[in-house]
Coordinates of C-alpha atoms in Angstrom, one line a residue:
M1 CA -76.5 -141.5 70.7
E2 CA -74.6 -139.6 73.7
H3 CA -74.1 -143.3 74.9
L4 CA -72.1 -144.4 72.3
S5 CA -68.2 -144.5 72.7
L6 CA -65.8 -141.7 71.6
K7 CA -64.3 -144.1 68.7
R8 CA -68.0 -144.9 67.5
K9 CA -68.9 -141.4 67.5
I10 CA -65.7 -140.1 65.8
T11 CA -66.8 -142.7 62.7
I12 CA -70.0 -141.3 62.6
M13 CA -69.0 -137.6 62.4
I14 CA -66.8 -138.6 59.5
A15 CA -69.3 -140.0 57.7
V16 CA -71.6 -136.7 58.4
M17 CA -68.8 -134.6 57.3
A18 CA -68.2 -137.0 53.9
A19 CA -72.1 -136.0 53.3
M20 CA -71.4 -132.5 54.1
F21 CA -68.4 -132.2 51.9
F22 CA -70.3 -133.7 48.9
A23 CA -73.1 -131.0 49.4
S24 CA -70.5 -128.0 50.1
I25 CA -67.9 -129.0 47.2
N26 CA -71.1 -129.0 44.6
Q27 CA -72.1 -125.8 45.8
T28 CA -68.8 -123.9 45.9
I29 CA -67.8 -125.4 43.1
T30 CA -70.0 -123.3 41.0
S31 CA -69.8 -120.0 42.4
T32 CA -67.2 -118.2 40.2
A33 CA -68.2 -120.2 37.1
M34 CA -71.6 -119.5 37.6
P35 CA -71.9 -116.2 35.2
R36 CA -70.2 -118.0 32.6
I37 CA -72.4 -121.1 32.7
I38 CA -75.6 -118.7 32.6
A39 CA -74.2 -116.3 30.1
I40 CA -73.8 -119.5 27.9
L41 CA -77.1 -120.9 28.6
D42 CA -78.2 -117.0 27.6
G43 CA -80.1 -116.7 30.8
M44 CA -78.4 -113.6 32.7
D45 CA -81.7 -111.9 33.2
Y46 CA -82.6 -114.9 35.1
Y47 CA -79.3 -115.2 37.3
T48 CA -80.5 -114.4 40.4
W49 CA -83.0 -117.2 40.5
T50 CA -80.3 -119.5 39.9
I51 CA -79.3 -118.8 43.4
N52 CA -82.6 -118.3 44.7
I53 CA -84.0 -121.5 43.7
Y54 CA -81.5 -123.4 45.6
L55 CA -81.8 -121.4 48.6
L56 CA -85.4 -121.4 48.4
T57 CA -85.7 -125.3 48.2
S58 CA -83.2 -125.6 50.8
T59 CA -84.8 -123.6 53.1
I60 CA -88.2 -125.3 53.3
A61 CA -86.5 -128.7 53.2
T62 CA -84.5 -127.6 56.1
I63 CA -87.5 -126.6 58.3
L64 CA -89.6 -129.7 57.5
V65 CA -87.0 -132.3 58.1
G66 CA -86.0 -130.7 61.6
K67 CA -89.1 -131.6 63.3
L68 CA -89.7 -135.2 61.0
S69 CA -86.0 -136.3 62.1
D70 CA -87.0 -136.0 65.8
I71 CA -90.1 -138.6 65.2
F72 CA -88.3 -140.9 62.2
G73 CA -84.6 -140.6 63.2
R74 CA -81.7 -138.6 61.4
K75 CA -80.5 -141.7 59.1
P76 CA -83.3 -141.8 56.4
F77 CA -83.6 -138.2 55.9
L78 CA -79.8 -137.9 55.4
L79 CA -79.8 -140.7 53.0
L80 CA -82.5 -139.1 51.3
G81 CA -80.8 -136.2 51.2
I82 CA -77.4 -137.2 49.2
L83 CA -79.9 -139.1 46.9
L84 CA -81.7 -136.2 45.9
F85 CA -78.7 -134.2 45.6
M86 CA -77.1 -136.8 43.5
I87 CA -80.1 -136.5 41.1
G88 CA -80.4 -133.0 41.1
A89 CA -76.6 -132.5 40.3
F90 CA -76.7 -135.1 37.2
L91 CA -79.6 -133.5 35.8
T92 CA -78.1 -130.0 36.3
G93 CA -75.1 -130.9 34.2
T94 CA -78.0 -132.2 31.2
S95 CA -79.4 -128.5 31.3
S96 CA -80.0 -127.2 28.1
D97 CA -81.4 -123.8 28.8
V98 CA -81.6 -121.5 32.1
F99 CA -85.2 -122.9 32.9
Q100 CA -84.0 -126.5 32.9
F101 CA -80.9 -125.3 35.1
I102 CA -83.1 -123.5 37.4
T103 CA -85.5 -126.3 38.2
Y104 CA -83.0 -129.0 38.6
R105 CA -80.9 -126.8 41.0
G106 CA -84.1 -126.7 42.9
I107 CA -83.9 -130.4 43.1
Q108 CA -80.4 -130.0 44.5
G109 CA -81.3 -127.5 46.9
I110 CA -84.0 -129.9 48.7
G111 CA -80.9 -132.3 49.0
A112 CA -78.9 -129.8 50.4
G113 CA -81.4 -128.4 53.0
V114 CA -81.7 -131.8 54.3
I115 CA -78.2 -132.8 54.7
Q116 CA -77.4 -129.3 56.2
S117 CA -80.0 -129.6 58.7
I118 CA -79.2 -133.5 59.7
A119 CA -75.2 -132.8 59.8
F120 CA -76.2 -130.0 62.8
I121 CA -78.2 -132.0 64.8
A122 CA -76.2 -135.0 64.5
V123 CA -73.7 -133.0 66.1
G124 CA -76.2 -132.2 68.8
D125 CA -77.4 -135.8 69.2
L126 CA -74.0 -137.1 69.8
F127 CA -72.4 -134.7 71.7
A128 CA -73.1 -132.6 74.8
P129 CA -73.3 -128.7 74.2
R130 CA -70.0 -128.3 75.9
E131 CA -68.4 -130.6 73.3
R132 CA -70.2 -129.4 70.0
G133 CA -68.2 -126.3 69.4
K134 CA -65.1 -128.2 68.6
W135 CA -67.3 -130.4 66.1
M136 CA -69.8 -127.3 64.9
G137 CA -66.2 -125.7 64.1
M138 CA -65.2 -128.8 62.1
L139 CA -68.3 -129.0 60.3
T140 CA -67.5 -125.4 59.5
A141 CA -64.1 -126.0 58.2
V142 CA -65.5 -128.6 56.0
F143 CA -67.4 -126.1 54.3
G144 CA -64.6 -123.7 54.5
F145 CA -62.1 -126.4 52.8
S146 CA -64.9 -126.9 50.1
S147 CA -64.8 -123.1 49.5
V148 CA -60.9 -123.0 49.1
L149 CA -61.2 -126.1 46.7
G150 CA -64.3 -125.4 44.9
P151 CA -64.0 -122.1 43.3
T152 CA -60.7 -122.3 42.1
L153 CA -61.4 -125.9 40.5
G154 CA -64.8 -124.7 39.1
G155 CA -63.0 -121.5 37.6
Y156 CA -60.4 -123.8 35.9
L157 CA -62.7 -126.2 34.9
V158 CA -65.0 -123.7 33.0
D159 CA -61.9 -122.2 31.4
H160 CA -60.6 -125.5 30.5
M161 CA -63.7 -128.0 29.8
D162 CA -67.4 -128.6 29.1
W163 CA -69.3 -126.6 32.0
H164 CA -71.2 -129.6 32.7
W165 CA -68.6 -131.9 34.3
L166 CA -68.8 -129.4 37.3
F167 CA -71.8 -131.1 38.3
W168 CA -71.0 -134.6 37.3
L169 CA -67.4 -134.3 38.9
F170 CA -67.9 -135.3 42.4
L171 CA -71.0 -137.8 42.2
P172 CA -68.6 -140.9 42.8
L173 CA -68.0 -139.0 45.9
G174 CA -71.8 -138.8 46.6
I175 CA -72.1 -142.7 46.4
V176 CA -69.3 -143.0 49.0
A177 CA -71.0 -140.6 51.4
F178 CA -73.9 -142.7 50.9
I179 CA -72.9 -146.0 51.7
M180 CA -70.7 -144.5 54.6
I181 CA -73.9 -143.0 56.5
M182 CA -75.7 -146.9 55.3
V183 CA -72.8 -148.6 57.4
L184 CA -72.0 -146.0 60.0
F185 CA -75.0 -144.0 61.2
P186 CA -77.0 -145.9 63.9
R187 CA -80.7 -146.4 63.2
V188 CA -83.2 -145.1 66.1
D189 CA -86.7 -146.5 66.0
R190 CA -89.6 -144.2 65.1
K191 CA -91.6 -142.5 68.0
V192 CA -94.9 -144.6 68.1
G193 CA -98.1 -142.8 67.9
V194 CA -96.6 -139.3 67.2
K195 CA -98.7 -137.2 64.9
I196 CA -97.1 -135.4 61.9
D197 CA -97.9 -132.0 61.7
Y198 CA -99.1 -131.8 57.9
I199 CA -101.4 -129.0 58.2
G200 CA -98.7 -126.8 59.8
S201 CA -96.3 -127.7 57.4
A202 CA -98.3 -127.0 54.3
F203 CA -99.1 -123.3 55.5
L204 CA -95.7 -123.0 56.4
T205 CA -94.7 -123.7 52.9
T206 CA -97.3 -121.4 51.6
A207 CA -96.0 -119.0 53.9
I208 CA -92.4 -119.2 52.9
V209 CA -92.6 -119.6 49.0
P210 CA -94.7 -116.6 48.1
M211 CA -92.7 -114.2 50.5
L212 CA -89.5 -115.3 48.8
L213 CA -90.8 -115.2 45.2
A214 CA -92.0 -111.5 46.1
F215 CA -88.8 -110.8 47.1
S216 CA -87.1 -112.4 44.1
W217 CA -89.7 -110.4 41.8
A218 CA -89.9 -107.0 43.5
G219 CA -87.9 -104.3 41.7
T220 CA -86.8 -106.5 38.7
Q221 CA -89.6 -108.5 37.2
Y222 CA -92.4 -106.4 38.8
A223 CA -92.7 -102.7 40.7
W224 CA -92.9 -103.1 44.4
G225 CA -96.7 -101.9 44.3
S226 CA -97.9 -104.1 41.7
W227 CA -100.6 -106.3 42.1
Q228 CA -98.2 -109.6 41.7
I229 CA -96.1 -108.6 44.6
L230 CA -98.7 -107.4 46.9
G231 CA -100.7 -110.6 46.2
L232 CA -97.8 -112.7 47.2
L233 CA -97.4 -110.7 50.2
A234 CA -100.8 -110.8 51.1
L235 CA -100.7 -114.3 50.3
T236 CA -97.7 -114.8 52.6
F237 CA -99.4 -112.5 55.5
V238 CA -102.7 -115.2 55.6
S239 CA -100.8 -118.1 55.5
G240 CA -98.7 -116.9 58.2
A241 CA -101.5 -116.1 60.2
I242 CA -103.2 -119.3 60.0
F243 CA -99.8 -121.4 60.3
I244 CA -99.7 -119.8 63.9
F245 CA -103.0 -120.5 64.6
V246 CA -102.5 -124.1 63.7
E247 CA -99.3 -124.4 65.5
T248 CA -100.9 -123.1 68.8
R249 CA -103.4 -126.2 68.5
A250 CA -100.9 -128.7 66.9
V251 CA -100.2 -131.7 69.0
N252 CA -96.9 -131.8 67.6
P253 CA -96.1 -128.8 65.7
I254 CA -93.5 -128.8 63.0
M255 CA -92.4 -125.5 64.4
P256 CA -92.9 -125.1 68.1
L257 CA -93.8 -121.5 68.9
S258 CA -92.8 -122.1 72.4
L259 CA -89.3 -122.0 71.3
F260 CA -89.6 -118.0 70.6
K261 CA -90.3 -117.6 74.4
N262 CA -86.8 -118.5 74.7
S263 CA -85.0 -114.9 74.6
V264 CA -81.6 -116.6 73.4
V265 CA -83.5 -118.8 70.7
T266 CA -85.5 -115.6 69.3
I267 CA -82.3 -112.9 69.2
S268 CA -80.0 -115.8 68.0
N269 CA -82.6 -116.5 65.1
I270 CA -82.8 -112.5 64.4
I271 CA -79.3 -112.2 64.6
G272 CA -78.6 -115.2 62.4
F273 CA -81.1 -113.7 59.7
I274 CA -79.9 -110.2 60.0
M275 CA -75.8 -111.6 59.4
N276 CA -77.0 -113.7 56.5
F277 CA -79.0 -110.8 54.8
G278 CA -76.1 -108.7 54.8
M279 CA -73.6 -111.0 54.2
M280 CA -75.1 -113.2 51.4
G281 CA -76.8 -110.1 49.9
A282 CA -73.2 -108.7 49.5
L283 CA -71.0 -111.8 48.6
V284 CA -73.2 -113.3 45.9
Y285 CA -72.0 -110.3 43.8
L286 CA -68.0 -110.6 44.9
S287 CA -67.8 -112.7 41.7
F288 CA -69.5 -109.8 39.8
F289 CA -66.6 -107.4 40.9
V290 CA -64.0 -109.8 40.3
Q291 CA -64.8 -111.1 36.9
G292 CA -66.7 -108.1 35.8
V293 CA -65.0 -104.9 37.1
L294 CA -61.4 -106.3 37.3
G295 CA -61.8 -108.4 34.0
I296 CA -60.3 -111.5 36.0
S297 CA -61.1 -115.0 34.4
P298 CA -63.1 -117.3 36.5
T299 CA -59.9 -119.5 37.0
Y300 CA -58.3 -116.8 38.7
A301 CA -61.4 -115.5 40.3
G302 CA -60.8 -118.7 42.2
Y303 CA -57.7 -117.5 43.7
V304 CA -59.2 -114.0 44.7
T305 CA -61.7 -116.0 47.5
M306 CA -59.3 -118.7 48.5
P307 CA -58.1 -116.5 51.3
M308 CA -61.7 -116.0 52.7
S309 CA -61.9 -119.5 53.0
L310 CA -58.5 -120.7 53.9
V311 CA -58.7 -118.2 56.9
M312 CA -62.4 -119.1 57.7
V313 CA -61.2 -122.7 58.2
I314 CA -58.4 -122.2 60.6
T315 CA -60.4 -119.6 62.9
S316 CA -63.5 -121.9 62.6
A317 CA -61.7 -124.9 63.9
L318 CA -59.7 -122.8 66.4
A319 CA -62.9 -121.1 68.0
G320 CA -64.5 -124.3 68.2
Q321 CA -61.8 -125.3 70.5
W322 CA -61.5 -122.5 72.4
I323 CA -65.4 -122.7 73.2
A324 CA -65.3 -126.1 74.0
K325 CA -62.4 -125.3 76.5
S326 CA -63.7 -122.2 78.1
G327 CA -67.5 -122.9 78.0
K328 CA -67.9 -119.3 76.7
Y329 CA -69.0 -118.4 73.1
K330 CA -70.8 -114.8 73.1
R331 CA -67.4 -113.2 72.9
Y332 CA -66.2 -114.8 69.5
A333 CA -69.4 -112.9 67.7
L334 CA -68.4 -110.0 69.4
I335 CA -64.9 -110.2 67.8
G336 CA -65.9 -111.9 64.9
I337 CA -69.0 -110.0 63.5
P338 CA -67.0 -106.5 63.5
F339 CA -64.5 -108.1 61.3
M340 CA -67.1 -109.4 59.1
I341 CA -67.9 -105.6 58.8
V342 CA -64.6 -104.4 58.1
G343 CA -64.2 -106.4 55.1
M344 CA -67.2 -105.5 53.6
G345 CA -66.0 -101.7 54.4
I346 CA -62.9 -102.8 52.2
M347 CA -65.0 -104.0 49.5
V348 CA -66.7 -101.0 49.3
I349 CA -63.5 -99.5 48.4
M350 CA -61.5 -101.8 46.7
N351 CA -60.3 -101.1 43.4
S352 CA -57.5 -103.6 42.7
V353 CA -56.8 -107.3 43.4
V354 CA -54.7 -106.8 46.3
L355 CA -57.9 -104.9 47.7
A356 CA -60.0 -107.7 47.1
V357 CA -57.8 -110.3 49.0
L358 CA -57.4 -108.1 51.7
S359 CA -60.9 -107.9 52.0
M360 CA -62.0 -111.8 51.8
I361 CA -59.0 -112.0 54.6
V362 CA -60.6 -110.0 57.3
F363 CA -64.1 -111.3 56.1
G364 CA -62.9 -114.8 56.3
L365 CA -61.5 -114.1 59.8
G366 CA -65.0 -112.8 61.5
L367 CA -66.9 -115.3 59.5
G368 CA -64.5 -118.2 61.3
L369 CA -65.2 -116.6 64.5
A370 CA -68.7 -115.4 64.6
M371 CA -70.8 -118.2 62.5
P372 CA -70.6 -121.5 64.8
V373 CA -71.8 -119.5 67.9
F374 CA -75.7 -119.0 67.0
S375 CA -76.2 -122.9 66.4
L376 CA -74.4 -123.5 69.5
A377 CA -76.5 -120.7 71.7
T378 CA -79.9 -121.9 70.2
Q379 CA -79.0 -125.8 71.0
N380 CA -77.8 -125.0 74.2
A381 CA -80.8 -123.2 75.3
V382 CA -83.3 -126.2 74.7
P383 CA -84.0 -129.3 76.2
H384 CA -82.5 -132.2 73.7
S385 CA -86.2 -133.2 72.9
E386 CA -86.5 -130.3 70.8
L387 CA -83.3 -130.6 69.1
G388 CA -84.3 -131.3 65.5
A389 CA -87.2 -128.3 65.8
V390 CA -84.9 -125.3 67.2
T391 CA -81.5 -126.3 64.9
A392 CA -84.0 -126.2 61.8
T393 CA -85.7 -123.1 62.6
S394 CA -82.2 -121.6 63.3
Q395 CA -81.1 -122.8 60.0
L396 CA -84.7 -121.2 58.4
F397 CA -83.9 -118.0 59.8
R398 CA -80.6 -118.0 58.3
N399 CA -81.3 -119.3 54.6
L400 CA -84.4 -116.2 54.8
G401 CA -82.0 -113.9 55.4
G402 CA -79.6 -115.0 52.7
T403 CA -82.6 -115.3 50.2
I404 CA -84.0 -111.9 50.8
G405 CA -80.8 -110.5 51.0
I406 CA -79.7 -111.4 47.9
A407 CA -83.1 -110.2 46.3
V408 CA -83.0 -107.1 47.8
M409 CA -79.3 -106.3 47.1
G410 CA -80.5 -107.1 43.6
T411 CA -82.7 -104.4 43.8
V412 CA -80.1 -101.9 44.9
M413 CA -77.9 -103.0 42.4
S414 CA -80.4 -102.8 39.3
N415 CA -81.6 -99.2 40.3
S416 CA -78.0 -97.9 40.8
L417 CA -76.8 -99.6 37.8
T418 CA -79.4 -97.7 35.9
N419 CA -78.1 -94.5 36.4
N420 CA -74.5 -95.2 36.5
L421 CA -74.6 -96.8 33.2
A422 CA -76.8 -94.1 31.7
S423 CA -73.9 -91.7 32.9
A424 CA -71.2 -93.9 31.3
L425 CA -72.9 -94.3 28.1
H426 CA -73.4 -90.8 27.7
S427 CA -70.0 -89.4 28.5
E428 CA -67.9 -87.3 26.0
S429 CA -65.3 -90.1 25.7
L430 CA -67.7 -92.6 23.7
A431 CA -69.5 -89.6 21.6
G432 CA -67.4 -91.2 18.6
L433 CA -70.6 -94.1 19.1
A434 CA -72.9 -92.3 17.1
G435 CA -70.9 -91.5 14.2
M436 CA -69.7 -95.2 13.4
D437 CA -71.1 -97.7 10.8
P438 CA -74.5 -98.6 12.6
K439 CA -74.2 -102.4 12.4
I440 CA -70.6 -101.8 14.0
S441 CA -72.1 -99.8 16.9
Q442 CA -74.9 -102.2 17.6
Q443 CA -72.7 -104.8 17.7
M444 CA -70.6 -102.7 20.4
L445 CA -73.5 -101.5 22.4
A446 CA -74.5 -105.1 23.0
F447 CA -72.0 -105.1 25.7
A448 CA -73.8 -102.0 27.2
N449 CA -75.6 -104.5 29.5
P450 CA -72.8 -105.2 32.6
K451 CA -73.5 -109.0 32.7
M452 CA -71.9 -109.2 29.3
L453 CA -68.8 -108.7 31.1
M454 CA -69.0 -112.0 32.6
N455 CA -68.1 -113.3 29.2
K456 CA -64.5 -112.6 28.8
P457 CA -63.9 -114.6 25.7
L458 CA -66.8 -113.1 23.9
I459 CA -64.9 -109.3 24.8
D460 CA -62.0 -110.8 23.3
Q461 CA -63.5 -112.5 20.0
T462 CA -65.8 -109.2 19.9
Q463 CA -62.7 -107.0 19.9
A464 CA -60.6 -108.8 17.4
A465 CA -63.4 -109.0 15.2
L466 CA -64.0 -105.0 14.7
P467 CA -62.3 -103.0 12.5
A468 CA -59.1 -101.1 13.7
D469 CA -60.1 -98.0 13.9
A470 CA -63.3 -99.2 16.4
Q471 CA -61.2 -101.3 18.8
P472 CA -59.9 -98.5 20.9
L473 CA -63.4 -96.9 21.1
F474 CA -64.6 -100.5 22.2
I475 CA -62.1 -100.8 24.8
Q476 CA -62.9 -97.5 26.1
M477 CA -66.7 -98.2 26.0
I478 CA -65.8 -101.5 27.8
D479 CA -64.1 -99.5 30.8
S480 CA -66.5 -97.4 31.3
I481 CA -69.0 -100.1 31.9
R482 CA -66.6 -101.8 34.1
G483 CA -66.7 -98.4 36.1
A484 CA -70.5 -98.2 36.1
L485 CA -70.6 -101.7 37.3
G486 CA -67.7 -101.1 39.9
D487 CA -69.5 -98.2 41.4
T488 CA -72.8 -100.0 41.5
L489 CA -71.2 -102.9 43.4
S490 CA -69.8 -100.5 46.1
T491 CA -73.0 -99.5 46.9
V492 CA -74.1 -103.0 47.3
F493 CA -71.3 -103.9 49.5
L494 CA -72.0 -100.7 51.6
T495 CA -75.7 -101.8 52.4
G496 CA -74.2 -105.3 53.4
A497 CA -72.2 -103.9 56.0
I498 CA -74.7 -101.7 57.3
V499 CA -76.9 -104.7 57.8
T500 CA -74.6 -106.7 59.3
F501 CA -73.7 -104.0 61.7
L502 CA -77.1 -104.6 63.1
S503 CA -76.5 -108.0 63.5
F504 CA -73.7 -107.0 65.9
V505 CA -75.6 -104.7 67.7
L506 CA -78.0 -107.4 68.8
V507 CA -75.2 -109.5 69.9
F508 CA -75.1 -107.2 73.3
F509 CA -78.5 -108.2 74.0
L510 CA -77.9 -112.2 73.7
K511 CA -77.7 -114.0 77.1
E512 CA -74.8 -116.5 77.4
L513 CA -76.0 -119.3 79.2
P514 CA -73.2 -121.8 80.6
L515 CA -72.8 -124.7 78.4
R516 CA -74.3 -128.0 79.8
T517 CA -72.1 -131.0 80.2
S518 CA -75.0 -133.8 79.2
N519 CA -77.8 -134.0 76.5
Q520 CA -79.8 -135.5 79.5
T521 CA -82.5 -133.0 80.6
A522 CA -85.3 -132.8 83.2
G523 CA -88.9 -132.1 82.4
H524 CA -88.7 -128.6 84.1
T525 CA -86.0 -127.5 82.2
K526 CA -88.3 -126.6 79.3
Q527 CA -88.9 -123.3 81.0
T528 CA -87.4 -120.7 79.2
A529 CA -84.2 -118.8 79.6
D530 CA -86.0 -115.7 80.3
K531 CA -87.9 -117.1 83.3
D532 CA -84.7 -118.5 84.5
G533 CA -83.3 -115.2 83.9
G534 CA -80.6 -117.1 82.1
K535 CA -78.6 -118.3 85.5
Q536 CA -81.1 -121.4 87.0
L537 CA -81.6 -123.1 83.8
A538 CA -78.1 -124.4 83.0
P539 CA -77.3 -125.6 86.3
A540 CA -80.7 -127.4 86.5
L541 CA -79.6 -129.0 83.1
D542 CA -76.2 -130.2 84.3
K543 CA -77.7 -131.6 87.3
A544 CA -80.7 -133.8 85.7

């Protein structure tokens, strides 16, 4: 598609960005509202699953669609992704219990994985690496804009309307995006005679799913040393070994292992995994802090996270322009990741709305600078024929990092919370609970679960229904539980900062190859960056 006119390329990118915005706004609109929704569905014990299932299904879809789109073309998969996302969003809004909610969110995740993967692959199809930076920055800005609008709108809707409308409100936008892709996106003929790697796809799936389940359940549903967790990890190991064996013999592997001989691809993927591990593992609990510890309603919680998104929109768009102009990208990761770490450091000590907003601004600045770098680096390091596979592989590692990070941080939170909550409830200031009427004390102790702090209207309603002499003790108990949750989340944020620091160290080992000015490559350019020493590859590509 590189031969298309600039005007046609821009119209295609508008259609792609419309699809990207549809998927991202439906994801971000639930961020501040999710704790309230799950509390209404009486499923707080499954809170992490509402997030994990989305990431799990999107991860599987992302890696499978990458190579398949190299064979069948991008258009049919992008249309399928939008359609699945619309179906999932509609069904999620009809959920009557948390299990239906989780199932339908899984369908949404499949659609989101397809849309996200194809959007970034399409940039690689349309533009040479030297031009891709600004368009990847634009896609990041689209996600950032949805992150500005989504949380605030979601908080307002869940406070003033039935929560089901969060999933139905933007369905018309999905129809518009579907029509735009149908009309504007060019169709590419299927590559004739290319075999599909069904066996590799199956074993890749059976390796990823049990691994994510193991990390999601370990430390919560089951002990880390239980037969359930060990069995899942064993299944992951066996399926992974078979997958590697199959891929070395596959004619057209779903994930070419030769990609990992390229140091740029390998290091970028590891950085993406670690960075998302720390970032997602910490940020997913930010709403818990803002609503649970600071006691802010979902509507105003959206305003707290808004600065991060605004700064990310601006910096990602600027970084894309700077990369396109200079042809350099590594420096933006070296600048951006430290800002992310500092932002997480502020989260560790934050005890007010002001510090929460400051942490969001600093974190958003770093995120906007660093986010476009690693997709661009991997795409630039391989021939265009491997574009779909390498882009999907990069997103696989990022999604795995985010999913496992959420699970591990959940275990960190659970273990820390048990000790902090026990200390809070056995303090001398709450000794009066023992001498109260058993029915009243039981009603009050129901809020000893910090997740109940997410439902502020219920707290206010319970407080108003208590006898006058019990209300001060109830308020004191709620404050103690908020304090315990705050101390726990500080530990989570600190863990995220430490993990993110590891990704910063790895950036120094990332070779920076000059950005190519064409998508056309010769056969010998499939040599790895390591063989060429990171110096001979790019000139050869430019000359081709």
